[in-house]
C-alpha positions as MATLAB code, in Angstrom:
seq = 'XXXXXXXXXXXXXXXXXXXXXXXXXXXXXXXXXXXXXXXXXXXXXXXXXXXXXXXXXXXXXXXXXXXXXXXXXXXXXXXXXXXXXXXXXXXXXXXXXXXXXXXXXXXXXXXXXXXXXXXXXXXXXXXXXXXXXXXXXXXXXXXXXXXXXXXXXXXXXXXXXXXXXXXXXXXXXXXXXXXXXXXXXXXXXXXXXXXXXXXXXXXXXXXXXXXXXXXXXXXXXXXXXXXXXXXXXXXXXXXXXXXXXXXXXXXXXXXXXXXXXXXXXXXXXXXXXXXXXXXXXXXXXXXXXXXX';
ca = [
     145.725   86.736  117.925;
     142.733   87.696  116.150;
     141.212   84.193  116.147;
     140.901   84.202  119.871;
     139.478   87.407  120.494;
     135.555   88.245  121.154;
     133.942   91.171  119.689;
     131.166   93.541  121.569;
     128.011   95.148  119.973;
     125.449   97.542  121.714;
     122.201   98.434  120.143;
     121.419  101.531  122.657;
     117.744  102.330  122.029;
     115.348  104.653  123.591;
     113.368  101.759  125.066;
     116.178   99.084  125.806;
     120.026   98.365  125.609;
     121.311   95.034  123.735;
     124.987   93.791  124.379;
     125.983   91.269  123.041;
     129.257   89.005  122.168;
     130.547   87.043  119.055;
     133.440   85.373  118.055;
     135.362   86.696  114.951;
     133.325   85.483  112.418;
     129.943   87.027  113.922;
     128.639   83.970  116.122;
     126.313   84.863  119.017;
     128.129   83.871  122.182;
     126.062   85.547  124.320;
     123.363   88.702  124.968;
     121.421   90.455  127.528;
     118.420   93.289  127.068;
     118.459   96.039  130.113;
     115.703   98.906  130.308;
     117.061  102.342  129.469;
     116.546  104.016  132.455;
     119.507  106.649  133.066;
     123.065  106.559  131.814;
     124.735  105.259  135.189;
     122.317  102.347  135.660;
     122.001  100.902  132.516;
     126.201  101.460  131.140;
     126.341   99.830  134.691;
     124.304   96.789  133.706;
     125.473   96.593  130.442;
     129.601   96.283  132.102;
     128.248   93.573  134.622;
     127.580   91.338  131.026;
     130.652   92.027  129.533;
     132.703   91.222  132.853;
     133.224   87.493  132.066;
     134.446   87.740  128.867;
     137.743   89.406  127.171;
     135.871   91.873  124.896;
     138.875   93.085  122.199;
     136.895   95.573  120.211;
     133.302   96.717  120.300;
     130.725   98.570  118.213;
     127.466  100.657  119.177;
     124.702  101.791  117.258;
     122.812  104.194  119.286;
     119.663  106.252  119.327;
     119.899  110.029  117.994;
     120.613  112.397  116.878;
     124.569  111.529  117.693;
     127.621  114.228  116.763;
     129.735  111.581  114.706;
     131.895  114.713  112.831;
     135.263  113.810  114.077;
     136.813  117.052  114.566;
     133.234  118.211  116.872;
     133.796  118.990  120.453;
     131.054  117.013  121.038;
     132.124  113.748  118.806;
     130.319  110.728  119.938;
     127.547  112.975  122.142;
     123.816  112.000  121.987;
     122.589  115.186  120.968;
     118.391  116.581  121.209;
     116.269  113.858  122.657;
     113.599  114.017  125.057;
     115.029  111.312  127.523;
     116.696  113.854  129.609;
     118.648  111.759  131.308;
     120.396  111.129  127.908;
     120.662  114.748  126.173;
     124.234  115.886  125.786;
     125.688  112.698  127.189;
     128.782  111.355  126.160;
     128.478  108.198  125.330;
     131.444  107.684  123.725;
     133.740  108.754  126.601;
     131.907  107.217  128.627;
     132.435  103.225  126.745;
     135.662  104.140  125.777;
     136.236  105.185  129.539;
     134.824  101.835  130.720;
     136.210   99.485  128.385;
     139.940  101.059  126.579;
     139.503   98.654  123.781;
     138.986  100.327  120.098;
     134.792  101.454  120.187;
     133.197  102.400  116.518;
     130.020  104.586  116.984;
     127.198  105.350  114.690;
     123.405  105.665  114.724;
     121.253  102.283  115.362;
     119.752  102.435  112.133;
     123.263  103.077  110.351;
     124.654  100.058  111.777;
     121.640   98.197  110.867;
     121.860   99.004  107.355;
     125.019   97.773  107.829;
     124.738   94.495  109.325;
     121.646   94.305  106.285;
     124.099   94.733  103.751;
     127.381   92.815  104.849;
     124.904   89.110  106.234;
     121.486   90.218  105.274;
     118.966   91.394  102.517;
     121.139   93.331  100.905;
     124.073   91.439  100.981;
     126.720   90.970   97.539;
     125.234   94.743   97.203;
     127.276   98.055   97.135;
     124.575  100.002   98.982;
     121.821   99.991  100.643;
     119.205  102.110  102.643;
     117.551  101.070  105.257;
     114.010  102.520  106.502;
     112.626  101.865  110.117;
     108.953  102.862  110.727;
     107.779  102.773  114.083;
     108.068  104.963  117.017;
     109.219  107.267  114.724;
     110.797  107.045  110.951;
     114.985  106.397  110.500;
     117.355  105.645  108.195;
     120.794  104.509  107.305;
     122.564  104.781  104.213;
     125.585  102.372  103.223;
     127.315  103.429   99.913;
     130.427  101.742   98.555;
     129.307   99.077  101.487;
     130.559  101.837  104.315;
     128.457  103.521  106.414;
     127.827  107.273  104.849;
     127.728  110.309  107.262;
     128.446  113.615  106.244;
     129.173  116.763  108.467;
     126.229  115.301  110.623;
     124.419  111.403  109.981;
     121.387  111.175  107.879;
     118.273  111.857  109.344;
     115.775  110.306  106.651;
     112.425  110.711  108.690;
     112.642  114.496  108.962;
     113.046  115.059  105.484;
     109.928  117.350  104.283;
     106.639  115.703  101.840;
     104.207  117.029  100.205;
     101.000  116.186  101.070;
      98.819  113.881   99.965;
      95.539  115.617   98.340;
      93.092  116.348  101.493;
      94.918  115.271  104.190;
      94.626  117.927  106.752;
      96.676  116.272  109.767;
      98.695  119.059  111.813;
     101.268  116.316  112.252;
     103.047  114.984  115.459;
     106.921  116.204  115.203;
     108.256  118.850  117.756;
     110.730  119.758  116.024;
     108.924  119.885  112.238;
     105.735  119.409  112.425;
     104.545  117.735  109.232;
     107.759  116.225  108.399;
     107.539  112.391  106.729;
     107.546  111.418  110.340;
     105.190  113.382  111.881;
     102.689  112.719  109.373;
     103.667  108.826  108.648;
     105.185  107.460  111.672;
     103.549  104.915  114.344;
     102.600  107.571  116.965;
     100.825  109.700  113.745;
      98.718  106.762  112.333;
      97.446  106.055  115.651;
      96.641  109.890  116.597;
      95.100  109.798  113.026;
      93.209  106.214  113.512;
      92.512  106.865  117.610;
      94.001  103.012  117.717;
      97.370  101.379  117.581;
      98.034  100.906  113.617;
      97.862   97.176  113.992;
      94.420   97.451  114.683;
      93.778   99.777  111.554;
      91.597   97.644  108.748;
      93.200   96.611  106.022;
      90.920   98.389  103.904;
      91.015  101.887  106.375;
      91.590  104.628  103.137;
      94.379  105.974  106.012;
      96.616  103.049  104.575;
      96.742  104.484  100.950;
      98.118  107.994  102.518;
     100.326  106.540  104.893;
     101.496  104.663  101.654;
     101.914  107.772   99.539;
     104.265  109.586  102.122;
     106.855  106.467  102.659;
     106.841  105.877   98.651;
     107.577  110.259   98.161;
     110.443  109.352  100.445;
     111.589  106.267   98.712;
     111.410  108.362   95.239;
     113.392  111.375   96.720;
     116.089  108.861   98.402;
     116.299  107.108   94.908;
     117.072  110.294   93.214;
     119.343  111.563   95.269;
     121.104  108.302   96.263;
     120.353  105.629   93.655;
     121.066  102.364   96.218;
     121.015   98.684   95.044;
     118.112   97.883   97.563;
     115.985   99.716  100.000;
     114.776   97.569  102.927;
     111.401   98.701  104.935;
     111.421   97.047  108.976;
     110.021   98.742  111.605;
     106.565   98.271  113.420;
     104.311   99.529  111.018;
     105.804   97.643  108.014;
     104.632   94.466  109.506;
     101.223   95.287  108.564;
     102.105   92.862  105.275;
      99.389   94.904  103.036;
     101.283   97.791  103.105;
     104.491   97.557  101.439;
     102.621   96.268   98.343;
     101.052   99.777   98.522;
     104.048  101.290   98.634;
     105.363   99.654   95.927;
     102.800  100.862   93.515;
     102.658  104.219   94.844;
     106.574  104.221   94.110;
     105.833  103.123   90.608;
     103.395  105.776   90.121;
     105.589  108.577   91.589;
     108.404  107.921   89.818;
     106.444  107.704   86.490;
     109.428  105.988   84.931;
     111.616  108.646   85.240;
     114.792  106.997   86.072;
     115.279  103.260   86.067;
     115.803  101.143   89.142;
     115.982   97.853   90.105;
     112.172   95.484   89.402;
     110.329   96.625   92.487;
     109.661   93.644   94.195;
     113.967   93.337   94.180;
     114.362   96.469   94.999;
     111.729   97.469   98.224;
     112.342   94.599  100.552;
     111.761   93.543  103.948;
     115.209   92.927  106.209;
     116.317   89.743  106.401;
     118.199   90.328  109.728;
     114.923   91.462  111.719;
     115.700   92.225  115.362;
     119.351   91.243  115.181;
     120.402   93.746  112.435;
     121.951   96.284  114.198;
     123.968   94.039  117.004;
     125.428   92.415  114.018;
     126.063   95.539  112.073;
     128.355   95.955  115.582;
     129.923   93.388  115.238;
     130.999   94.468  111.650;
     132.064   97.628  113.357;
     133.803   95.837  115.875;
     136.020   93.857  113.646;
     136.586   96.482  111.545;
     137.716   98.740  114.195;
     139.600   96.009  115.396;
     141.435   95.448  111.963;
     142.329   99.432  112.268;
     144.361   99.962  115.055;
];
């Protein structure tokens, strides 16, 4: 019966796997954090935690890009990334191959939005997005309070900006170039800075550009996809100066075009922190679960 059974979640990220288990209604049993090293070693360390326990359903929010169309050859492959090790795997397969208990896959930051919107800062809401800025720039999008993917997931951070009067960065993205995250990301401030962006001054003018880019995003995502709340994590965000600055750079960008929610309701931090996207599996987990 469904009161007796355990749910899984995996956050599989480019620097470290979380697994984790929960009863039904989303309480922390127990977790573990491996290295991501290569697939065999770390799916191997990850099955040693889940040994003890009857796992009846689990969900994963991965690193990307991910194939999630359905009818792909490739469904539930991690696609171009530049830990080898990982390009082209199946990671899907290779869970559902391990485990043969019903698996729901999506990005990391999909599921986080997720787990945001169902127990966190955007919960009683109908959508969300939610922007990580760090490493590099993500985002998920819930609408109708389900995870949206099209014929591939969003990828929010490779959207392309204009730039900000006089900036003259060459920007850090393989793929793009000067895309919002090779120009705003972690890796770009501190290429920009020559120092890790927590030890950027407050008052460094780099902080009013870095705030311009993330706000053009935030305007383009609220024109295209009007959500209830937007929620800001990731590394750099915890520099607590900035999001004010995005916030008024919103306001001015949007020159009260179209109305949204009072700022300060509608850019917010995430409630859920660290633990986001292993319960956004969860979520997934039940819900799967609920669907067989």
């Amino acid at each position: 019966m469904l009161d007796t059974l355990m749910l899984g979640a995996i956050e599989a990220g480019g620097t470290k796997f979380i697994a984790a288990v929960s009863d039904q209604d989303l309480n922390l049993i127990d977790k573990i954090s491996v290295p991501t090293t290569d697939p065999n070693q770390t799916l191997g360390k990850i099955a040693d935690f889940f040994s003890p326990y009857s796992i009846a359903s689990m969900g994963v929010g991965c690193f990307g890009p991910i194939d999630l169309n359905l009818s792909s050859s490739t469904y539930g492959y991690i696609e171009s990334t530049p830990k080898l090790a990982w390009k082209d795997f199946n990671i899907l397969g290779a869970l559902q191959a391990q485990y043969r208990i019903p698996i729901a896959l999506n990005t990391d930051v999909n599921v986080a939005a997720l787990g945001e919107l169902k127990r966190g800062a955007a919960a009683g809401e109908q959508s969300c997005i939610y922007i990580t800025v760090g490493t590099g720039i993500g985002g998920g999008v819930v609408v109708d309070r389900q995870i949206f993917n099209g014929y591939h997931h969003p990828e929010l951070g490779h959207i392309a900006v204009k730039r900000f009067p006089s900036d003259t960065f060459t920007g850090i993205c393989p793929y793009h170039t000067d895309c919002l995250e090779g120009l705003a990301s972690g890796p770009a401030l501190a290429e920009r800075a020559h120092q890790a962006p927590n030890k950027i001054a407050k008052d460094d003018p780099l902080w009013k550009v870095e705030a311009y880019y993330l706000a053009q995003a935030i305007v383009t995502y609220s024109l295209i996809l009007s959500p209830a709340k937007i929620i800001l994590g990731g590394g750099v965000m915890q520099q607590e100066h900035v999001l004010a600055m995005v916030k008024a750079s919103v306001n001015q960008q949007l020159n009260h075009y179209i109305k949204i929610p009072e700022i300060d309701n509608y850019i917010i931090r995430p409630q859920l922190k660290n633990e986001a996207a292993i319960i956004g599996g969860f979520i997934l987990a039940k819900d799967a679960l609920r669907l067989e």
